[in-house]
């Protein structure tokens, strides 16, 4: 696997061009690059680095977005964000390794998770240990796929599927985790199977 450490700061992003020949179809458009954000998500067509709440409205209204853990994360306090391409299986993976939540005095435990993009449009989220605490704005995290532009959407309980397989049609599909709920995806695997037919 080709590995690339993405050097990014707090509330930052990096444009990542996919390896030659790899295209990722997402809600009807083929992409050859993604903007990889420190805040646990990737976007297409444009970046989103404002410091406002990582909430449902922002998740749905901006650019098309894939969010394994859309929360206020800060790799300047620890951990790494990196990219890997498995040329044999043609899988593009972005990994947030032990990246803590932003906290003014530092010292938060890290969060480890990844998103894998398959050339058929499927998306895999893998979680290690996740350690989130209450965000000041009351929103802890948003997880899922967004078409962007406030297009039709549906909320799902991502931990409900016994197989971890989430069927996705033409609408944004996600779960929001308010700060008073327990984040229940630690050490889980989710596979979003996309069928827009």
XYZ file of N, CA and C in Angstrom, residues 17-26 29-34 44 85 90-92 117-122:
81
model
N -5.210 13.979 -4.408
C -5.523 13.448 -5.738
C -5.419 11.929 -5.685
N -6.465 11.237 -6.123
C -6.430 9.780 -6.120
C -5.373 9.278 -7.121
N -4.836 8.086 -6.871
C -3.867 7.530 -7.821
C -4.485 7.413 -9.222
N -3.626 7.474 -10.206
C -4.091 7.454 -11.592
C -4.964 6.232 -11.861
N -6.080 6.457 -12.518
C -6.980 5.367 -12.866
C -8.044 5.073 -11.822
N -7.935 5.681 -10.628
C -8.946 5.450 -9.581
C -9.941 6.605 -9.593
N -11.207 6.261 -9.827
C -12.293 7.237 -9.744
C -13.265 6.760 -8.695
N -13.826 7.689 -7.957
C -14.790 7.331 -6.930
C -16.143 7.960 -7.248
N -17.152 7.107 -7.549
C -18.487 7.641 -7.845
C -19.258 7.938 -6.558
N -19.825 9.141 -6.471
C -20.538 9.548 -5.261
C -21.739 10.387 -5.655
N -21.702 11.522 -9.412
C -20.530 12.200 -9.982
C -19.281 11.386 -9.688
N -18.408 11.263 -10.692
C -17.124 10.578 -10.489
C -16.074 11.590 -10.056
N -15.367 11.277 -8.973
C -14.348 12.184 -8.449
C -12.965 11.559 -8.558
N -11.978 12.404 -8.851
C -10.588 11.936 -8.917
C -9.757 12.528 -7.785
N -10.413 13.256 -6.858
C -9.703 13.846 -5.719
C -10.703 14.117 -4.607
N -10.179 14.251 -3.390
C -11.019 14.590 -2.233
C -10.265 15.578 -1.357
N -15.970 16.769 -1.352
C -15.690 16.816 -2.782
C -16.123 18.174 -3.314
N -3.275 3.725 -0.361
C -3.970 3.177 -1.524
C -3.544 1.735 -1.704
N -7.699 -1.919 -5.254
C -8.202 -0.613 -5.710
C -9.083 0.026 -4.642
N -8.524 0.158 -3.449
C -9.250 0.768 -2.331
C -8.441 1.969 -1.821
N -9.102 3.098 -1.743
C -8.490 4.324 -1.213
C -8.913 4.484 0.231
N -12.728 4.061 0.402
C -13.538 4.313 -0.787
C -13.274 3.210 -1.799
N -14.348 2.581 -2.271
C -14.241 1.525 -3.270
C -14.640 2.089 -4.632
N -14.026 1.562 -5.688
C -14.283 2.114 -7.020
C -15.723 1.899 -7.485
N -16.481 1.016 -6.794
C -17.893 0.825 -7.149
C -18.815 1.799 -6.406
N -18.231 2.685 -5.592
C -19.044 3.667 -4.878
C -19.361 3.301 -3.450
N -19.029 2.064 -3.043
C -19.275 1.691 -1.654
C -18.262 2.383 -0.742
